[in-house]
CSV table of C-alpha atoms in Angstrom, one decimal:
chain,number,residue,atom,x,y,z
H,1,UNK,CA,155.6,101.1,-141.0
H,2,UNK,CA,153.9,104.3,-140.9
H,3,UNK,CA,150.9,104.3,-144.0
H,4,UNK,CA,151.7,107.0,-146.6
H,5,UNK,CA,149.5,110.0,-146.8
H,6,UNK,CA,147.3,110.4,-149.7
H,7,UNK,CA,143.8,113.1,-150.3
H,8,UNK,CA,141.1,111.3,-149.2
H,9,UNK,CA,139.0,112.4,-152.1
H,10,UNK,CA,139.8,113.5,-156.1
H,11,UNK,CA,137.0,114.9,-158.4
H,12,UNK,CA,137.3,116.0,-162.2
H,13,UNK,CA,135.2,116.1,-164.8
H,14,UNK,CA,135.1,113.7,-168.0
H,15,UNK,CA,138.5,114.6,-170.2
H,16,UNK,CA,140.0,116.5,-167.9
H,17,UNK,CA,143.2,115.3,-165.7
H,18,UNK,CA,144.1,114.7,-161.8
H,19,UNK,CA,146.7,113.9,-159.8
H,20,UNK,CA,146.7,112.0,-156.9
H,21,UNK,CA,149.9,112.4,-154.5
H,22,UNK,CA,151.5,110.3,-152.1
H,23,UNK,CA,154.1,111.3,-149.6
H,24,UNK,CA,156.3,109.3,-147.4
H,25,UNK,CA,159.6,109.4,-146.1
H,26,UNK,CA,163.3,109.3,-147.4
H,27,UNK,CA,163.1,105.7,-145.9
H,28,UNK,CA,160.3,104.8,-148.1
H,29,UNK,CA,159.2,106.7,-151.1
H,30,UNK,CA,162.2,108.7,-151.3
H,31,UNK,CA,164.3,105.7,-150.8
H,32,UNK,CA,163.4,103.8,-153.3
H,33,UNK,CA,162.1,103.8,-157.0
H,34,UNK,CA,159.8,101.3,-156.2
H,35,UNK,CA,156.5,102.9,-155.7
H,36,UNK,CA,153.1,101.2,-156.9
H,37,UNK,CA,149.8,102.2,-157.7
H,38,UNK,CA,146.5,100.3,-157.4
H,39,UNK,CA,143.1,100.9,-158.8
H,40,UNK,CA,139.9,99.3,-156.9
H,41,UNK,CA,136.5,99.4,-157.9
H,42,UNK,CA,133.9,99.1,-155.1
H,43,UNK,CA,133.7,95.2,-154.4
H,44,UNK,CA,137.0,94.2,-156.2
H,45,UNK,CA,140.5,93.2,-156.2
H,46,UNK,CA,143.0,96.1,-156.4
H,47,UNK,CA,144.5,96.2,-160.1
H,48,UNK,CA,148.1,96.9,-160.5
H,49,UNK,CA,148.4,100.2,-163.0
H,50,UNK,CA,151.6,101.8,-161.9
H,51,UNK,CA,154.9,100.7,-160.9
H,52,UNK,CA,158.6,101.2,-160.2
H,53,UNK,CA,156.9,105.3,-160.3
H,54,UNK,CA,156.3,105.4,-163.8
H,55,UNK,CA,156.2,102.2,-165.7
H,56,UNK,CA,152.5,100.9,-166.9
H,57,UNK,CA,151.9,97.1,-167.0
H,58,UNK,CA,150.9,95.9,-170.0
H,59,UNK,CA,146.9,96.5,-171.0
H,60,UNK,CA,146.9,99.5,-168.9
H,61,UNK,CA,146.0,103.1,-170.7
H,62,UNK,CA,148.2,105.1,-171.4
H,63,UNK,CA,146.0,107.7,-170.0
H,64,UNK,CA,147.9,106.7,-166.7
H,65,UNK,CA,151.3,107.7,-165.6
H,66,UNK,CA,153.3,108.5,-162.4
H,67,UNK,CA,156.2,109.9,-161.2
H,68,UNK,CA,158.4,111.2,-158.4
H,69,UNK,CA,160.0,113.8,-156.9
H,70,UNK,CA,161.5,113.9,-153.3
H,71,UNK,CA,159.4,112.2,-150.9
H,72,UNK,CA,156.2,112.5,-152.5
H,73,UNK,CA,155.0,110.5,-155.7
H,74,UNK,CA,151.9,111.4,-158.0
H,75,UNK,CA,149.7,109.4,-160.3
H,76,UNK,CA,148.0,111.5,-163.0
H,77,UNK,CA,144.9,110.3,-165.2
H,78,UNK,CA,144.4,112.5,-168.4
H,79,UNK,CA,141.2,112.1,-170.2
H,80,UNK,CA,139.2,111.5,-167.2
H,81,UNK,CA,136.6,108.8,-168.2
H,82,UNK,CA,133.7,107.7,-166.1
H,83,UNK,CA,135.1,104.4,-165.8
H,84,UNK,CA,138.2,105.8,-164.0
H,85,UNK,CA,135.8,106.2,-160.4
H,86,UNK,CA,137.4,104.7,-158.4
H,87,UNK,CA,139.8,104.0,-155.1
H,88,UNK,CA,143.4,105.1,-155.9
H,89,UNK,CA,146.1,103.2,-153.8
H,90,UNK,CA,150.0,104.1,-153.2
H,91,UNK,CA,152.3,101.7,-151.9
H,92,UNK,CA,155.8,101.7,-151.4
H,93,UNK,CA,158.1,98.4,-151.3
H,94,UNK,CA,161.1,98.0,-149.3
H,95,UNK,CA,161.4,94.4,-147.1
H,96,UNK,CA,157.9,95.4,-146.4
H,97,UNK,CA,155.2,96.8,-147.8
H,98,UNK,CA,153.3,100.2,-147.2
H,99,UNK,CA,150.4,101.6,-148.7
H,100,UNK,CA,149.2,104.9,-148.9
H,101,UNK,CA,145.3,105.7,-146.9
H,102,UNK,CA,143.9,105.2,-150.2
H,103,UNK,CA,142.0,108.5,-152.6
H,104,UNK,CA,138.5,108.3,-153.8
H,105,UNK,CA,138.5,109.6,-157.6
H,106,UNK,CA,134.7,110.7,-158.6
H,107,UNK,CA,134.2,111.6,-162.1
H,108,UNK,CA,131.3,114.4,-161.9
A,1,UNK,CA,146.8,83.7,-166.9
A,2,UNK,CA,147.4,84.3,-163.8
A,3,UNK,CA,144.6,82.8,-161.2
A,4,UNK,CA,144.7,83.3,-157.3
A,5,UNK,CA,141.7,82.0,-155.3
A,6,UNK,CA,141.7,81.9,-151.8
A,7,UNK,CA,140.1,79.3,-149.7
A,8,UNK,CA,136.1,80.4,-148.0
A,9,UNK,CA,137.1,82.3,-144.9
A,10,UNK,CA,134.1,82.8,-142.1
A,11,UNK,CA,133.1,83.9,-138.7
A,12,UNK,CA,135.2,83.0,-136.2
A,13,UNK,CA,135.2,83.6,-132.4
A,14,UNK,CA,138.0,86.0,-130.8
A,15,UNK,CA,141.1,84.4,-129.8
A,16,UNK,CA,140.0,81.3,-131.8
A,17,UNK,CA,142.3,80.3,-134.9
A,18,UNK,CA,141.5,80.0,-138.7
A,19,UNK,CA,144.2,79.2,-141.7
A,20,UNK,CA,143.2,80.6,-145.2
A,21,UNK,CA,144.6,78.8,-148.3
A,22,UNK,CA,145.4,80.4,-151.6
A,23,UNK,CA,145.4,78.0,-155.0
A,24,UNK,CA,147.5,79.8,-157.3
A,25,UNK,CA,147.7,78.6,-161.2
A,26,UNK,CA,148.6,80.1,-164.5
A,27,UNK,CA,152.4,81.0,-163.4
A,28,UNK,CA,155.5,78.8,-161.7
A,29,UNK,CA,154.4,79.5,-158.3
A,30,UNK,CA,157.9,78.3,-156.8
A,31,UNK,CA,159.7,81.4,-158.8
A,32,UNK,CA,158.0,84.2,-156.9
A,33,UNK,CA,157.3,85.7,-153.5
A,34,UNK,CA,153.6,85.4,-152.2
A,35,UNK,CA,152.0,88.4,-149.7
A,36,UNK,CA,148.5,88.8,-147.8
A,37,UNK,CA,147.2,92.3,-147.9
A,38,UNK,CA,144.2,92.8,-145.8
A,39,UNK,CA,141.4,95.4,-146.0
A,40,UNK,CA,138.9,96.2,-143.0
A,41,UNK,CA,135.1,96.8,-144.5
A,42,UNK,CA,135.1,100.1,-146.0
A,43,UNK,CA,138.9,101.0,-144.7
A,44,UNK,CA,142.0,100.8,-147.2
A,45,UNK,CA,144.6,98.1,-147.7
A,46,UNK,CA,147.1,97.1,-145.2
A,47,UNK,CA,149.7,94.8,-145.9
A,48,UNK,CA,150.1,91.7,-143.8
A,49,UNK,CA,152.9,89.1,-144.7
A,50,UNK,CA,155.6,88.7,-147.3
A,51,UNK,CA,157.3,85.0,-148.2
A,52,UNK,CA,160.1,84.5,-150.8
A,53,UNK,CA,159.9,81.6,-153.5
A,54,UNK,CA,161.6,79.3,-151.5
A,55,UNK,CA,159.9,80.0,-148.2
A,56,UNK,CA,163.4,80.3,-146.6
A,57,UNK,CA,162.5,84.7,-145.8
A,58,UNK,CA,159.5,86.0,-144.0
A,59,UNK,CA,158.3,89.3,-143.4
A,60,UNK,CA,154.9,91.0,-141.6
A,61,UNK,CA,153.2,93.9,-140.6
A,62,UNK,CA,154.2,94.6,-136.6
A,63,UNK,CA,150.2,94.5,-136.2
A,64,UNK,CA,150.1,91.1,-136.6
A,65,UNK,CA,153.8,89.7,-135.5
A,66,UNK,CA,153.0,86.5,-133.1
A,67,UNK,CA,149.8,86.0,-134.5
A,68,UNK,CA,150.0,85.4,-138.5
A,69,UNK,CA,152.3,83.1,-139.8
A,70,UNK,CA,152.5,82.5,-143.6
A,71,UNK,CA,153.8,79.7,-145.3
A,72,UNK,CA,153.9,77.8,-148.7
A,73,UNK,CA,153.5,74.7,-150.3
A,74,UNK,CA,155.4,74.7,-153.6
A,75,UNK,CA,154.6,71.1,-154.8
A,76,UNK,CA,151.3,72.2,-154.3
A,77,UNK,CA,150.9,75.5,-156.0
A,78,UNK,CA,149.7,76.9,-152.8
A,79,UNK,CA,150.3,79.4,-150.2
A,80,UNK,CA,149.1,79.9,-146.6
A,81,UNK,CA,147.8,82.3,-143.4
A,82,UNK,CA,147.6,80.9,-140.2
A,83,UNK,CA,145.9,83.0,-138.1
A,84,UNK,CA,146.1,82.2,-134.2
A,85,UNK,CA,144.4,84.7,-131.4
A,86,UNK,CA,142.4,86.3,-133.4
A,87,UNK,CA,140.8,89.7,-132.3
A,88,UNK,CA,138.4,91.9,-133.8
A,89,UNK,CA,140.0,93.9,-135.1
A,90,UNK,CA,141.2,91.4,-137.4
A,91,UNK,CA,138.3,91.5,-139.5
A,92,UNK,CA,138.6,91.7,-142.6
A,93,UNK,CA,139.0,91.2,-146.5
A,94,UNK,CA,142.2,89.1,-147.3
A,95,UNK,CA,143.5,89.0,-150.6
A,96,UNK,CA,146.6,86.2,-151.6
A,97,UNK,CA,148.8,88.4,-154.0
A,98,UNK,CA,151.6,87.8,-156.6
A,99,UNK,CA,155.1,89.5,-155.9
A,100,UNK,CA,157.2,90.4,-159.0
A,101,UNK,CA,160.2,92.7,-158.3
A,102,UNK,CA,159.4,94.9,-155.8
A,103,UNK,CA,155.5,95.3,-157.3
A,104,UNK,CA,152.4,93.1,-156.4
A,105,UNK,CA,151.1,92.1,-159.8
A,106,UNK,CA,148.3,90.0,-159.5
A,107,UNK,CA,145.7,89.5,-156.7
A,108,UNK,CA,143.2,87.4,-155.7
A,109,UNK,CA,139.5,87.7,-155.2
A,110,UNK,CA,139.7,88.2,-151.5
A,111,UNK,CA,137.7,86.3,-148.7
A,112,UNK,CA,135.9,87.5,-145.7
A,113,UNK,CA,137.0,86.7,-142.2
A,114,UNK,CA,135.0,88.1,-139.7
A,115,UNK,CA,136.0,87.7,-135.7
A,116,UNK,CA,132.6,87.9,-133.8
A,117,UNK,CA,131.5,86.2,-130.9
């Protein structure tokens, strides 16, 4: 149950786009298509904007998307907008659960 | 919608116990698995305990294996944490969280237990 590794830290300006990786193992992220992502704002509840690697839940922008290849998955924000600071979470589900260290985004 | 709200947590002393609740409303809580996901103040999320609808599979984290036990209540729309021997290191936010299909959905608010003699 080893976490997944993620960049600490993400900048971009407004309207530009990032990508955030995460890479695991073939026993996790490369296993399975059932990676997730998670936003958090400082002081709140993660919120669900990715999964199964690229599907959005509904009410999320379609500014976010994600995908895989191999071991490693990446979540991309286009349009960067001011509200998108914010702690960026991977996680990969098998009988258990792993998530990724976590990636601070800063909109500069 | 979907509502989660977990019972006040607290200070409690090591190797002391404390069971967190989780109310959960706004969905037919016996049709889906429940987790804990835990975060230490200012670390990221770690992922604690897994239980199926029916309460009949469990899964946790090997930190916390012997310790944590989680458990449901179906009749009562609610799910639970026991948490025996509790160390410091145990300090944390923990947040009660919806499973659908290999995704957690929905989470709660989180409460603040905090082990400190």
């Amino acid at each position: 149950q080893s976490a997944l590794t993620q960049p600490a830290s993400v900048s971009g300006s407004p309207g530009q786009s990032i990508t955030i990786s995460c890479t695991g193992t073939s026993s996790d992220v490369g296993g399975y298509d059932y990676v997730s992502w998670y936003q958090q704002h400082p002081g709140k509840a993660p919120k669900l904007m990715i999964y199964d690697v690229s599907n959005r839940p509904s009410g999320v922008s379609n500014r976010f998307s994600g995908s895989k290849s191999g071991n490693t998955a990446s979540l991309t924000i286009s349009g960067l907008q001011a509200e998108d600071e914010a702690d960026y979470y991977c996680s990969s589900y098998t009988t258990s659960v792993v998530f990724g260290g976590g990636t601070r985004l800063t909109v500069l | 919608q979907v509502q989660l709200v977990e019972s006040r947590g607290g200070v409690v002393q090591p190797g002391r116990s404390l069971r967190l609740s989780c109310a959960a409303s706004g969905f037919t809580f016996s049709r889906y698995g429940m987790h804990w996901v835990r975060q230490a103040p200012g670390k990221g999320l770690e992922w604690v305990a897994v239980i199926s609808y029916d309460g009949n599979k469990k899964y946790y984290a090997d930190s916390v294996k012997g310790r944590l036990t989680i458990s449901r209540d179906n009749s009562k729309n609610t799910l639970f944490l026991q948490m025996n021997s509790l160390r410091a290191e145990d300090t944390a936010v923990y947040y009660c969280a919806k499973d659908q299909m290999a995704t957690i959905d929905y989470w709660g608010q989180g409460t603040l237990v905090t082990v400190s003699s």
